[in-house]
Amino acid sequence: MHDEIQMQEQGDSMADAIAAMALIVIFVATCVFWVSGQ
């Protein structure tokens, strides 16, 4: 039971990391697109 909870927490932190990476990638892509459009 304890192992399952630990795995779930690890999965949540992994999902948070992926979400943060996605936001950064979208932000950078938007900046590049906006600057190239100037």
Short mmCIF file of N, CA, C and O in Angstrom, two decimals, residues 33-38:
data_model
loop_
_atom_site.label_atom_id
_atom_site.label_comp_id
_atom_site.label_asym_id
_atom_site.label_seq_id
_atom_site.Cartn_x
_atom_site.Cartn_y
_atom_site.Cartn_z
N PHE A 33 7.58 33.74 -31.93
CA PHE A 33 6.59 34.01 -32.97
C PHE A 33 6.26 35.50 -33.00
O PHE A 33 6.19 36.12 -34.06
N TRP A 34 6.08 36.12 -31.81
CA TRP A 34 5.72 37.54 -31.72
C TRP A 34 6.88 38.41 -32.24
O TRP A 34 6.65 39.36 -33.00
N VAL A 35 8.11 38.09 -31.83
CA VAL A 35 9.27 38.88 -32.27
C VAL A 35 9.46 38.74 -33.78
O VAL A 35 9.76 39.73 -34.47
N SER A 36 9.29 37.54 -34.32
CA SER A 36 9.49 37.34 -35.75
C SER A 36 8.39 38.04 -36.54
O SER A 36 8.58 38.39 -37.70
N GLY A 37 7.25 38.28 -35.91
CA GLY A 37 6.14 38.95 -36.57
C GLY A 37 6.28 40.47 -36.55
O GLY A 37 5.55 41.17 -37.25
N GLN A 38 7.20 40.97 -35.76
CA GLN A 38 7.39 42.43 -35.65
C GLN A 38 7.98 43.00 -36.92
O GLN A 38 8.95 42.48 -37.42
#
